[in-house]
Coordinates of C-alpha atoms in Angstrom, one line a residue:
X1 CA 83.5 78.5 94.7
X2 CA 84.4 76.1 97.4
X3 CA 87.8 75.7 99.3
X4 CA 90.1 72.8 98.6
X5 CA 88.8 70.8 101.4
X6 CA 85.4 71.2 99.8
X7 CA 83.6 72.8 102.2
X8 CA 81.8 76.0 100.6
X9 CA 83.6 79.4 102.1
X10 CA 81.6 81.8 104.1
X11 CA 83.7 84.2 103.8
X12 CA 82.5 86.1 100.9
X13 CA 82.9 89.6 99.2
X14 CA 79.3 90.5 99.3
X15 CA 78.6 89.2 102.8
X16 CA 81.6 91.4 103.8
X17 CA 80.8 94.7 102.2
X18 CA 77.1 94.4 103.5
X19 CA 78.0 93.7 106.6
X20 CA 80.7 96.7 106.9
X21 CA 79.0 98.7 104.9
X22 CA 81.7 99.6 103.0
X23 CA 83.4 98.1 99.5
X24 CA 86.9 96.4 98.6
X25 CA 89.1 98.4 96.6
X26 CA 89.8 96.6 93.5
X27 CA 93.4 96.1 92.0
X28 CA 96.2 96.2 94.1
X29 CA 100.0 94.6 94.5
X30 CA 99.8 93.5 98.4
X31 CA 103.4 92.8 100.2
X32 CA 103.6 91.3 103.6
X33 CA 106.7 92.9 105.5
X34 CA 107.2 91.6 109.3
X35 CA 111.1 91.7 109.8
X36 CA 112.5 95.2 111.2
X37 CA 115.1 95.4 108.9
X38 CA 113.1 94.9 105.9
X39 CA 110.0 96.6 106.8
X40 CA 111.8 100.1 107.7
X41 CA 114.2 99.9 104.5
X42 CA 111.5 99.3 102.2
X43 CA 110.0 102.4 103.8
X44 CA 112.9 104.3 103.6
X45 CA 113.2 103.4 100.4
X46 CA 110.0 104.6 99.3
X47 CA 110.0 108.2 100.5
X48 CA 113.6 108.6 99.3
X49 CA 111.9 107.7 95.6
X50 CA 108.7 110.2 96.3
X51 CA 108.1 112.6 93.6
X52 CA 104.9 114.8 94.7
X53 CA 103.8 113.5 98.5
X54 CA 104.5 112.2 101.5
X55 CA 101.7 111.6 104.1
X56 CA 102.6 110.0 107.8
X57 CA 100.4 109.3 110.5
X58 CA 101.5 107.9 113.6
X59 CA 100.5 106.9 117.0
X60 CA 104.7 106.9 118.5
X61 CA 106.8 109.8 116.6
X62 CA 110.3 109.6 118.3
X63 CA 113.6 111.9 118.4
X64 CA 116.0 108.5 118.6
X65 CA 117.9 107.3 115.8
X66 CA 115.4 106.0 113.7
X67 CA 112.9 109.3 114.1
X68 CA 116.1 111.4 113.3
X69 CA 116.9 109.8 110.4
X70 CA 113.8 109.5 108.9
X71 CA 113.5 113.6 109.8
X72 CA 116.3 114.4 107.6
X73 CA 115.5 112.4 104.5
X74 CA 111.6 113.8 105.0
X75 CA 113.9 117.5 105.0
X76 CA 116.0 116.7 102.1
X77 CA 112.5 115.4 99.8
X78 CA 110.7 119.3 101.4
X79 CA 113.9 120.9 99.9
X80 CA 113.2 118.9 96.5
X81 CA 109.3 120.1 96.3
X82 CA 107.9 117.0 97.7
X83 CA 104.7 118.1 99.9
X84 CA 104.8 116.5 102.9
X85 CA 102.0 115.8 106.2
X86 CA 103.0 114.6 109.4
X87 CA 99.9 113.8 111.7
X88 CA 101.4 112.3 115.5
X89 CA 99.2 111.3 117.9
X90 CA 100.0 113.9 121.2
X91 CA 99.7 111.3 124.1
X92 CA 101.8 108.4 121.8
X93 CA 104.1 111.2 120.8
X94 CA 104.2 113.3 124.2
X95 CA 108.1 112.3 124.7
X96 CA 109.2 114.2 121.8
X97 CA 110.2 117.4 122.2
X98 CA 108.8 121.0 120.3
X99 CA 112.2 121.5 119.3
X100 CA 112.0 118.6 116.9
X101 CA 108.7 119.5 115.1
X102 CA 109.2 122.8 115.1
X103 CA 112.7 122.2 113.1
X104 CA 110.5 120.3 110.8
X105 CA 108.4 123.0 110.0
X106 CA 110.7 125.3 109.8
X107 CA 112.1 123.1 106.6
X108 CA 108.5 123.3 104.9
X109 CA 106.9 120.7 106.4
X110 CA 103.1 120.4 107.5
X111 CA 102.9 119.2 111.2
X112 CA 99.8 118.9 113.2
X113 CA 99.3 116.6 116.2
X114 CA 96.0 114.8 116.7
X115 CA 93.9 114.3 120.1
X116 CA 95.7 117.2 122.2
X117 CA 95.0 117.4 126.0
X118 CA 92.1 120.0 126.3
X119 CA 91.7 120.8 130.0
X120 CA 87.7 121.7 128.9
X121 CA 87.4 117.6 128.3
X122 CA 90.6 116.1 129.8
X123 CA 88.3 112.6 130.0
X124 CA 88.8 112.9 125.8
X125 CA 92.6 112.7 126.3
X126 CA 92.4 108.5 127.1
X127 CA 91.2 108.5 123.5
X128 CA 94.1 108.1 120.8
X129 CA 95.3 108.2 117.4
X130 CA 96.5 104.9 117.0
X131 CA 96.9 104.5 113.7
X132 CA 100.7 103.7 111.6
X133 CA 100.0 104.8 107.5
X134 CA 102.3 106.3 105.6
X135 CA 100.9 107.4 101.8
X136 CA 103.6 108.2 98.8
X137 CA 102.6 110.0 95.8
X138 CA 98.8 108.6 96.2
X139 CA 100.6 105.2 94.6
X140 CA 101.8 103.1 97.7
X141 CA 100.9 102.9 101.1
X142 CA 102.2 101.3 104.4
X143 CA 100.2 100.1 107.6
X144 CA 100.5 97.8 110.2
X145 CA 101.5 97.9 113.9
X146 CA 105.1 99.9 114.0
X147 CA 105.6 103.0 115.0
X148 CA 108.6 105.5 114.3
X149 CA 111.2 104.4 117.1
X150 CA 114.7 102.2 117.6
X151 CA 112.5 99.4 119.4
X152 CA 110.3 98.9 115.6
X153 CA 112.9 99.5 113.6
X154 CA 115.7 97.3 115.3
X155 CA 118.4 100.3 115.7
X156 CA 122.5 99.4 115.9
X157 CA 123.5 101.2 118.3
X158 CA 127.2 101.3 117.5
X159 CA 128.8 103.4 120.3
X160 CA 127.2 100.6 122.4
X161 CA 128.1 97.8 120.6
X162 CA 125.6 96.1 120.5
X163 CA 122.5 95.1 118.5
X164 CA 119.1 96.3 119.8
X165 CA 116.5 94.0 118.6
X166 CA 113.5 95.5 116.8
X167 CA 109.9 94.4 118.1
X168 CA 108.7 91.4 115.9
X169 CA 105.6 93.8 113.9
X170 CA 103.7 93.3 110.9
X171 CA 103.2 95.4 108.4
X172 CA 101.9 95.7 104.5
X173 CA 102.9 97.5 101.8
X174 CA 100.2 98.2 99.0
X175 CA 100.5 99.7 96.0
X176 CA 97.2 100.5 93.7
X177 CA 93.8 102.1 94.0
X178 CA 93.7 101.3 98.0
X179 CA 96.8 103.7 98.8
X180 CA 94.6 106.9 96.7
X181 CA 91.6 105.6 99.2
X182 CA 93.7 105.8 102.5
X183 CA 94.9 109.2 101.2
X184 CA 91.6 110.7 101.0
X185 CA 90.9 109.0 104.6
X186 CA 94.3 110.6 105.6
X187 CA 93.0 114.0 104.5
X188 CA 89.9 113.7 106.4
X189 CA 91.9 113.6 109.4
X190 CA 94.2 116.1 108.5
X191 CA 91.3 118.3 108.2
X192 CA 90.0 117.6 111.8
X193 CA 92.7 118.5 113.7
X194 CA 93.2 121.3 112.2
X195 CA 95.0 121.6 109.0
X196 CA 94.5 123.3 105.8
X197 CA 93.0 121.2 102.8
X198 CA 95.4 119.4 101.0
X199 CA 94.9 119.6 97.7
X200 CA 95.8 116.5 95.2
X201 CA 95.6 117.2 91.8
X202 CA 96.8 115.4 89.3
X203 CA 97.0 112.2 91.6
X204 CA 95.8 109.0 90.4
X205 CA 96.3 105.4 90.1
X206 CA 95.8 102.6 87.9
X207 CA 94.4 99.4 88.6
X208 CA 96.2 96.2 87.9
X209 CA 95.0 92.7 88.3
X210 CA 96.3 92.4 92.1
X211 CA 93.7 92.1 95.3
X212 CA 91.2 93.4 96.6
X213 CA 91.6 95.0 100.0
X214 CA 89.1 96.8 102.3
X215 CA 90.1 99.8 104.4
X216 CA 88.9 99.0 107.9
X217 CA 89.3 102.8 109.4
X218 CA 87.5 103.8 112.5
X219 CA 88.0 107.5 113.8
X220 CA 84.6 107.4 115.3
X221 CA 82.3 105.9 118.0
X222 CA 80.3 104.6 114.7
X223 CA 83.5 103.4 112.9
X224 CA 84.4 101.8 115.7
X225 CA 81.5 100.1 116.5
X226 CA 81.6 98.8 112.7
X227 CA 85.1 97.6 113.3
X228 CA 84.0 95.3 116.5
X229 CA 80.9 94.1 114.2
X230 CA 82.9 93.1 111.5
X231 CA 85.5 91.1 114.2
X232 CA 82.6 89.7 116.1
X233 CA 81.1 88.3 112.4
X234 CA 84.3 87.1 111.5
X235 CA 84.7 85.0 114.7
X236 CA 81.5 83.7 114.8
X237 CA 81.1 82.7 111.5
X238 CA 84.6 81.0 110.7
X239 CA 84.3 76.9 109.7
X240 CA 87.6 75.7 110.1
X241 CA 90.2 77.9 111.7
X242 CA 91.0 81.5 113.7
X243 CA 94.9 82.4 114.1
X244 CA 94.8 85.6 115.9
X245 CA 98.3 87.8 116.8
X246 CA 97.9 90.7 118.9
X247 CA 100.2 92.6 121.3
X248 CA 97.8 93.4 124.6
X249 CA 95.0 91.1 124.9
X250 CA 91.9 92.4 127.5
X251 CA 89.0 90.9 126.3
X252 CA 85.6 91.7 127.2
X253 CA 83.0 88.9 128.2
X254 CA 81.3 88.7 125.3
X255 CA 84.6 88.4 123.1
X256 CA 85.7 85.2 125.4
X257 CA 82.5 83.8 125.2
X258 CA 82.5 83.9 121.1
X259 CA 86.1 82.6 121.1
X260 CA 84.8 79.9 123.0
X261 CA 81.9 78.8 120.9
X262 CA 84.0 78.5 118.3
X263 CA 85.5 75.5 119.6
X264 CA 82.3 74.1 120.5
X265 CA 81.7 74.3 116.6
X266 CA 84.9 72.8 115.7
X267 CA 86.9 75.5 114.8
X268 CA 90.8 75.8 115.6
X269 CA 91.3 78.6 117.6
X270 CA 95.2 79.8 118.2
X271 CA 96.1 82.7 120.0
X272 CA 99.7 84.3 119.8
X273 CA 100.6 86.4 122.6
X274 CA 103.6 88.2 124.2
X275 CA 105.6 86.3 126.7
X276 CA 106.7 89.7 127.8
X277 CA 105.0 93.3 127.7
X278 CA 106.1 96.9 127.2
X279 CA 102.9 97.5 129.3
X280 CA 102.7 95.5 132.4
X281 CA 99.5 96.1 133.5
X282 CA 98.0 95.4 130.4
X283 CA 99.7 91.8 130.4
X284 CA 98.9 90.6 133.7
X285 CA 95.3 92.0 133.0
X286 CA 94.7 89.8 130.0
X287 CA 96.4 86.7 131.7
X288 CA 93.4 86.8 133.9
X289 CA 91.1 85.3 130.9
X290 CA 93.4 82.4 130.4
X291 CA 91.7 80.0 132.4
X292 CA 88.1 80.5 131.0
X293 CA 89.8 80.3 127.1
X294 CA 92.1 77.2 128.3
X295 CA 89.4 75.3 129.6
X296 CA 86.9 76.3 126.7
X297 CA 90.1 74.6 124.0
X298 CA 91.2 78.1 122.6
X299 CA 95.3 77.4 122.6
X300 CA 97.0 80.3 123.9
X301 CA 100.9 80.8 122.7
X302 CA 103.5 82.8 124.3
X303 CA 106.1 84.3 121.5
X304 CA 109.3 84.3 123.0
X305 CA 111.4 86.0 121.1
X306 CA 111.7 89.7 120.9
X307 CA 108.4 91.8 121.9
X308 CA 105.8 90.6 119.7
X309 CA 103.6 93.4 118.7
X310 CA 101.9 92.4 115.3
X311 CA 97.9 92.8 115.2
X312 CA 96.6 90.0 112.6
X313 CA 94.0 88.0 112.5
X314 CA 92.9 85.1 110.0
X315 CA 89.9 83.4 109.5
X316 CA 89.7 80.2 107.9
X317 CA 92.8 80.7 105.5
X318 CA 91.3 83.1 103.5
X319 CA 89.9 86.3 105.5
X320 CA 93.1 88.0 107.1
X321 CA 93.4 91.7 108.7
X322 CA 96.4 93.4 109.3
X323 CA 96.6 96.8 111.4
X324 CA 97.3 99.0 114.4
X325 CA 93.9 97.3 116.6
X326 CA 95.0 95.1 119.5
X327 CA 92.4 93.0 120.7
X328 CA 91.9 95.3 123.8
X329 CA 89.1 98.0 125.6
X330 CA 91.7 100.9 124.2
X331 CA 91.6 99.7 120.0
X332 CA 88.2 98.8 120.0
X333 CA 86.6 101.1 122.2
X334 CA 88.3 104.3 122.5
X335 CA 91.5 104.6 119.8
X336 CA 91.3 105.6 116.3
X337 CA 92.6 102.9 114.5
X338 CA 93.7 101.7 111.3
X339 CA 93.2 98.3 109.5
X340 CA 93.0 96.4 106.1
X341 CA 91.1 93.5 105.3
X342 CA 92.2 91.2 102.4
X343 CA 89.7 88.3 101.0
X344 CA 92.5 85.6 98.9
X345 CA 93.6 82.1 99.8
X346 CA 96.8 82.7 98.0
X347 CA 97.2 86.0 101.0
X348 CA 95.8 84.1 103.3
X349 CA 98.3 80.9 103.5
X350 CA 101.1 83.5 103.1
X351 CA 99.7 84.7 106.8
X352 CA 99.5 81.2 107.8
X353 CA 102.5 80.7 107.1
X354 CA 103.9 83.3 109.3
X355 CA 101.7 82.8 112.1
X356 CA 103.7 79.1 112.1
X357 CA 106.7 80.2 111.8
X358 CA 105.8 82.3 114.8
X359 CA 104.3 79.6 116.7
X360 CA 107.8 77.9 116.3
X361 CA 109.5 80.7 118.6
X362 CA 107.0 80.2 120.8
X363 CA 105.6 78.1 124.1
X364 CA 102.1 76.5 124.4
X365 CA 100.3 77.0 127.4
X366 CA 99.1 74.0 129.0
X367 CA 95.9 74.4 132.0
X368 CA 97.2 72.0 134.3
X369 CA 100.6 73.9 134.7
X370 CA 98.5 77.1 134.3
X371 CA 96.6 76.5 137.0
X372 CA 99.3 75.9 139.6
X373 CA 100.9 79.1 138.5
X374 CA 102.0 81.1 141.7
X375 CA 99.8 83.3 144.3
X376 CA 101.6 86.5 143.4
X377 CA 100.7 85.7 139.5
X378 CA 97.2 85.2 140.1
X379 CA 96.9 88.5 142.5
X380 CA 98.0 90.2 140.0
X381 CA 95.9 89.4 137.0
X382 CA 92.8 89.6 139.1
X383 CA 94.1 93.3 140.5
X384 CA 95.2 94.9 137.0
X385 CA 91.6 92.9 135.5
X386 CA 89.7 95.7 137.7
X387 CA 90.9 98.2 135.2
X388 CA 91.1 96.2 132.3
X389 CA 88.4 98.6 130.8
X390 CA 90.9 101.6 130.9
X391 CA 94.6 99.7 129.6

């Protein structure tokens, strides 16, 4: 198969499972959601229409609106016999109070919360669950980069009046054979920290003639050390193009380096950034690498519209993964994370797409200007850049 510019993809199912070590999932309706509004009522949606189970894992589980409301509909499907799973990460969670999970418990539904402070190994705590999945009825499954909170889902706040903005996020909506996978990876985890077995009979799904995707899940030093393996291959070995989105951007050496290369070799390399940051030593951190990347020909966009916090990548129009891993020490070395990888050019200009229209909203930076940026900027990239390793 070649693409339509002739060229011969490298991209390949085979090359990809061998290098991963681990296989596609076969047969699956895939739906790109990355507006607020749309995103959380599909979601909504779907756990209002669950008949047997509702799995959640998330890294951010707030008390605001959106966690409140999302708490009483989870309540109303305990009431109707739904089984239900909530795993929140305890560091990315540590805002909300007992009082809410234990209500949530109290209406017969399973809570556990993942990565707790242990004072035995309190070096462990800077590692987190940092994965977004939600799993209905082993069918259809959700991940991406939200989290449960106002700022993803774009909250009215209507005693304010005025409109709250959600964080421009991407997520994916798959329904098929993948969603029964990431339930059984769900159930691992569930397991570890903690809970009882959850057992799923009767669960099962048919395959259709949709995609197929790869479940890119590392909740291990090993799985994470795949996950960098499989980035690092997909840089390095992309012809023609690499649009990468990510929200906090600290890249180690060797990860500038490769970006680099790849505009010796040709390749388009676009990076979409935050023009603003929720975490502003992470930001200034990251700005420090600029100058190499600029200089090498990697172009480097600001977004600048609301908080950009999508993690996608696409390789050459075809290879795309969408998830929770930022481009960062924290995803690739320390977090368990949570990722898909999709191999279709249809999928793949679909991303494009969107990565444009991003681009549109947002504002190139140019070295020259770059360069003259002022003293205080520069001290602090180079300052936060000493820690980069622990943002």
């Amino acid at each position: 198969m070649q693409t339509g510019n002739g060229i011969k993809p490298v991209f390949t199912r085979p090359e990809i499972e061998k290098l991963y070590g681990s296989s596609f999932t076969d047969g699956n309706n895939v739906q790109l959601l990355w507006k607020s509004k749309e995103l959380f009522k599909m979601i909504f949606d779907s756990v209002s229409k669950a008949k047997r189970l509702i799995c959640l894992e998330f890294y951010i589980f707030r008390n605001d609106e959106t966690g409140a409301e999302l708490a009483r509909l989870l309540k109303k499907k305990a009431r109707e016999g739904v089984y239900i799973y909530i795993l929140y990460d305890h560091f990315g969670s540590i805002g909300t109070p007992r009082k809410f999970w234990e209500e949530l418990k109290r209406a017969g539904i399973n809570v556990r919360g993942s990565r707790p402070f242990k004072w035995t190994a309190p070096l462990r705590y800077a590692h987190r669950d940092h994965k977004k999945l939600i799993i209905i009825d082993g069918e259809k499954a959700f991940t991406g980069g939200l989290n449960i909170a106002n700022e993803y889902s774009g909250y009215y706040f209507k005693r304010l009046k005025k409109r709250k903005e959600g964080w421009r996020d991407t997520g994916i909506m798959l329904e098929g054979p993948i969603a029964l996978t990431l339930l059984n990876t769900f159930r691992k985890s569930w397991v570890i920290w903690g809970g009882e077995p959850i057992v799923c009979e009767g669960i099962s799904t048919r395959e259709s003639s949709g995609l197929p995707v790869l479940p890119i899940f590392a909740s291990s030093a090993r799985g994470r050390r795949k996950l960098r393996r499989l980035l690092y291959y997909s840089i390095n070995h992309a012809r023609q193009s690499i649009f990468l989105t990510t929200a906090y951007f600290t890249p180690s050496r060797r990860m500038a380096h490769i970006l680099s290369e790849a505009v010796k070799k040709g390749v388009d390399v676009k990076l979409l950034l935050p023009s603003a940051s929720d975490i502003s030593a992470a930001h200034y951190a990251g700005r420090a690498s600029f100058a190499k990347l600029l200089k090498a020909g990697v172009e480097i966009y600001n977004y600048r519209g609301e908080i950009l916090h999508a993690k996608t990548s696409v390789f050459d129009e075809r290879w795309s993964i969408i998830g929770s891993a930022n481009l960062d020490f924290q995803s690739l070395r320390r977090n368990d994370e949570g990722n898909v990888g999709i191999l279709d050019e249809g999928f793949g200009r679909q991303m494009l797409d969107i990565f444009h229209e991003d681009l549109n909203q947002s504002v190139k930076i140019e070295l020259g200007p770059w360069l003259k940026r002022g003293f205080c900027e520069k001290f602090k990239e180079q300052f936060f850049a000493l820690f980069r390793r622990r943002l």
